[in-house]
Amino acid sequence: GAGVSQTPSNKVTEKGKYVELRCDPISGHTALYWYRQSLGQGPEFLIYFQGTGAADDSGLPNDRFFAVRPEGSVSTLKIQRTERGDSAVYLCASSLNAGGPVEQYFGPGTRLTVT
Amino acid sequence: DQQVKQNSPSLSVQEGRISILNCDYTNSMFDYFLWYKKYPAEGPTFLISISSIKDKNEDGRFTVFLNKSAKHLSLHIVPSQPGDSAVYFCAASGDDKIIFGKGTRLHILP
């Protein structure tokens, strides 16, 4: 079956602009996670959804970052007033449910470059 | 403050030999530990995990060892193959979140 997909694969935007990054999880997976990976670092947790609700958004760096999952499937990560420091690969992952060994399946990521 | 540490940014191993990747953690409340493998331009792929109540888990060529008293885990790959060349992330799970280390780039030499 299809894995986690993310669009776009690359996004270049100017400082101050608004961007949306999309994640399509594996069908039937109720938990969805967003991570950010900067150069030379491991993935850093941003937010996770159980169904439609954000169960934990403690990793969002500030209020410019927001994510939604209105129907419990596709999720959109929204970044307002982008800054150069937001440049990173944004990874999405999904799992059947949260908890347990948390085997998460990752998408290929969206590389965001803020100029 | 890094809760999961991989102190070796890279490691080179001869094909056929054993690769040992190390990881240290600080939070004794983690309940699972995981290893992920990542190729360029792809997302991380789950490799193997271990519960905090176990000290060893084996899956084919991959074995993870957990030393809770030392807050240390390691991934052994034997024998190492060319396709094992990738970045390996150690991760720890708690409160439904995964905390990743910075990764170790493994090079398998012919």
Tab-separated table of N, CA, C and O in Angstrom, chain B residues 6-49:
chain	number	residue	atom	x	y	z
B	6	GLN	N	24.069	10.817	20.487
B	6	GLN	CA	24.907	9.945	19.672
B	6	GLN	C	26.204	10.711	19.468
B	6	GLN	O	26.248	11.687	18.730
B	7	ASN	N	27.247	10.297	20.145
B	7	ASN	CA	28.472	11.084	20.205
B	7	ASN	C	29.390	10.876	19.014
B	7	ASN	O	30.340	11.647	18.834
B	8	SER	N	29.126	9.849	18.207
B	8	SER	CA	29.959	9.632	17.025
B	8	SER	C	29.201	10.103	15.794
B	8	SER	O	28.236	9.464	15.390
B	9	PRO	N	29.650	11.186	15.156
B	9	PRO	CA	28.940	11.650	13.964
B	9	PRO	C	29.087	10.704	12.785
B	9	PRO	O	28.207	10.641	11.927
B	10	SER	N	30.206	9.945	12.767
B	10	SER	CA	30.375	9.013	11.654
B	10	SER	C	31.195	7.805	12.088
B	10	SER	O	31.932	7.854	13.079
B	11	LEU	N	31.047	6.751	11.287
B	11	LEU	CA	31.718	5.488	11.589
B	11	LEU	C	31.967	4.770	10.278
B	11	LEU	O	31.064	4.689	9.432
B	12	SER	N	33.191	4.251	10.093
B	12	SER	CA	33.513	3.470	8.892
B	12	SER	C	33.845	2.047	9.299
B	12	SER	O	34.627	1.823	10.226
B	13	VAL	N	33.245	1.088	8.593
B	13	VAL	CA	33.421	-0.331	8.920
B	13	VAL	C	33.629	-1.115	7.638
B	13	VAL	O	32.987	-0.847	6.609
B	14	GLN	N	34.513	-2.066	7.675
B	14	GLN	CA	34.756	-2.934	6.528
B	14	GLN	C	33.549	-3.851	6.301
B	14	GLN	O	32.946	-4.375	7.267
B	15	GLU	N	33.223	-4.034	5.030
B	15	GLU	CA	32.146	-4.967	4.681
B	15	GLU	C	32.420	-6.337	5.302
B	15	GLU	O	33.558	-6.832	5.286
B	16	GLY	N	31.390	-6.945	5.872
B	16	GLY	CA	31.530	-8.258	6.491
B	16	GLY	C	31.831	-8.220	7.980
B	16	GLY	O	31.612	-9.207	8.687
B	17	ARG	N	32.336	-7.048	8.453
B	17	ARG	CA	32.652	-6.927	9.881
B	17	ARG	C	31.419	-6.471	10.659
B	17	ARG	O	30.369	-6.213	10.082
B	18	ILE	N	31.590	-6.335	11.954
B	18	ILE	CA	30.489	-5.884	12.805
B	18	ILE	C	30.500	-4.358	12.911
B	18	ILE	O	31.553	-3.744	13.089
B	19	SER	N	29.336	-3.752	12.769
B	19	SER	CA	29.163	-2.319	13.016
B	19	SER	C	28.498	-2.164	14.376
B	19	SER	O	27.492	-2.830	14.648
B	20	ILE	N	29.046	-1.285	15.192
B	20	ILE	CA	28.466	-1.012	16.514
B	20	ILE	C	28.198	0.479	16.632
B	20	ILE	O	29.125	1.291	16.578
B	21	LEU	N	26.929	0.812	16.763
B	21	LEU	CA	26.523	2.215	16.898
B	21	LEU	C	26.039	2.435	18.328
B	21	LEU	O	25.255	1.631	18.849
B	22	ASN	N	26.502	3.500	18.936
B	22	ASN	CA	26.224	3.732	20.355
B	22	ASN	C	25.319	4.930	20.586
B	22	ASN	O	25.265	5.862	19.774
B	23	CYS	N	24.634	4.887	21.718
B	23	CYS	CA	23.669	5.925	22.061
B	23	CYS	C	23.558	6.011	23.583
B	23	CYS	O	23.530	4.974	24.263
B	24	ASP	N	23.507	7.222	24.106
B	24	ASP	CA	23.299	7.440	25.533
B	24	ASP	C	22.058	8.292	25.733
B	24	ASP	O	21.716	9.118	24.885
B	25	TYR	N	21.386	8.102	26.848
B	25	TYR	CA	20.196	8.897	27.135
B	25	TYR	C	20.232	9.359	28.580
B	25	TYR	O	20.968	8.821	29.408
B	26	THR	N	19.431	10.366	28.882
B	26	THR	CA	19.470	10.933	30.224
B	26	THR	C	18.195	10.689	31.023
B	26	THR	O	18.225	10.713	32.244
B	27	ASN	N	17.084	10.462	30.338
B	27	ASN	CA	15.794	10.364	31.008
B	27	ASN	C	15.443	8.909	31.313
B	27	ASN	O	15.193	8.120	30.402
B	28	SER	N	15.411	8.540	32.576
B	28	SER	CA	15.147	7.145	32.946
B	28	SER	C	13.673	6.771	32.777
B	28	SER	O	13.301	5.613	32.978
B	29	MET	N	12.827	7.729	32.393
B	29	MET	CA	11.397	7.444	32.225
B	29	MET	C	11.052	6.976	30.811
B	29	MET	O	9.913	6.627	30.541
B	30	PHE	N	12.003	6.965	29.907
B	30	PHE	CA	11.710	6.462	28.565
B	30	PHE	C	11.274	5.001	28.648
B	30	PHE	O	11.864	4.213	29.397
B	31	ASP	N	10.244	4.616	27.876
B	31	ASP	CA	9.791	3.232	27.957
B	31	ASP	C	10.161	2.367	26.759
B	31	ASP	O	10.122	1.135	26.852
B	32	TYR	N	10.505	2.997	25.655
B	32	TYR	CA	10.984	2.232	24.499
B	32	TYR	C	12.140	2.982	23.865
B	32	TYR	O	12.205	4.211	23.925
B	33	PHE	N	13.012	2.207	23.243
B	33	PHE	CA	14.118	2.791	22.494
B	33	PHE	C	14.075	2.213	21.081
B	33	PHE	O	13.747	1.047	20.886
B	34	LEU	N	14.384	3.061	20.121
B	34	LEU	CA	14.238	2.660	18.728
B	34	LEU	C	15.465	3.077	17.933
B	34	LEU	O	16.153	4.035	18.284
B	35	TRP	N	15.702	2.361	16.864
B	35	TRP	CA	16.720	2.761	15.892
B	35	TRP	C	16.029	2.946	14.541
B	35	TRP	O	15.221	2.107	14.115
B	36	TYR	N	16.374	4.058	13.896
B	36	TYR	CA	15.885	4.361	12.568
B	36	TYR	C	17.080	4.501	11.637
B	36	TYR	O	18.159	4.941	12.051
B	37	LYS	N	16.844	4.173	10.383
B	37	LYS	CA	17.868	4.275	9.347
B	37	LYS	C	17.375	5.276	8.319
B	37	LYS	O	16.179	5.289	7.981
B	38	LYS	N	18.261	6.115	7.826
B	38	LYS	CA	17.840	7.129	6.864
B	38	LYS	C	18.806	7.207	5.694
B	38	LYS	O	20.009	7.427	5.881
B	39	TYR	N	18.231	7.072	4.484
B	39	TYR	CA	18.977	7.320	3.255
B	39	TYR	C	18.728	8.764	2.821
B	39	TYR	O	17.709	9.364	3.185
B	40	PRO	N	19.630	9.339	2.018
B	40	PRO	CA	19.429	10.708	1.532
B	40	PRO	C	18.099	10.873	0.806
B	40	PRO	O	17.678	9.978	0.068
B	41	ALA	N	17.454	11.991	1.037
B	41	ALA	CA	16.197	12.367	0.379
B	41	ALA	C	15.037	11.423	0.713
B	41	ALA	O	14.020	11.413	0.010
B	42	GLU	N	15.192	10.640	1.750
B	42	GLU	CA	14.086	9.791	2.206
B	42	GLU	C	13.829	10.068	3.681
B	42	GLU	O	14.711	10.570	4.395
B	43	GLY	N	12.639	9.710	4.147
B	43	GLY	CA	12.369	9.813	5.564
B	43	GLY	C	13.022	8.668	6.315
B	43	GLY	O	13.394	7.652	5.722
B	44	PRO	N	13.178	8.809	7.628
B	44	PRO	CA	13.739	7.704	8.425
B	44	PRO	C	12.859	6.466	8.332
B	44	PRO	O	11.633	6.567	8.249
B	45	THR	N	13.498	5.305	8.360
B	45	THR	CA	12.796	4.020	8.322
B	45	THR	C	13.063	3.278	9.617
B	45	THR	O	14.213	3.135	10.021
B	46	PHE	N	11.994	2.803	10.249
B	46	PHE	CA	12.139	2.058	11.491
B	46	PHE	C	12.947	0.784	11.265
B	46	PHE	O	12.741	0.059	10.285
B	47	LEU	N	13.865	0.525	12.187
B	47	LEU	CA	14.745	-0.639	12.058
B	47	LEU	C	14.441	-1.680	13.140
B	47	LEU	O	14.108	-2.825	12.860
B	48	ILE	N	14.538	-1.281	14.377
B	48	ILE	CA	14.388	-2.214	15.486
B	48	ILE	C	14.117	-1.415	16.755
B	48	ILE	O	14.529	-0.257	16.861
B	49	SER	N	13.408	-2.019	17.696
B	49	SER	CA	13.135	-1.335	18.959
B	49	SER	C	13.386	-2.287	20.126
B	49	SER	O	13.553	-3.500	19.937
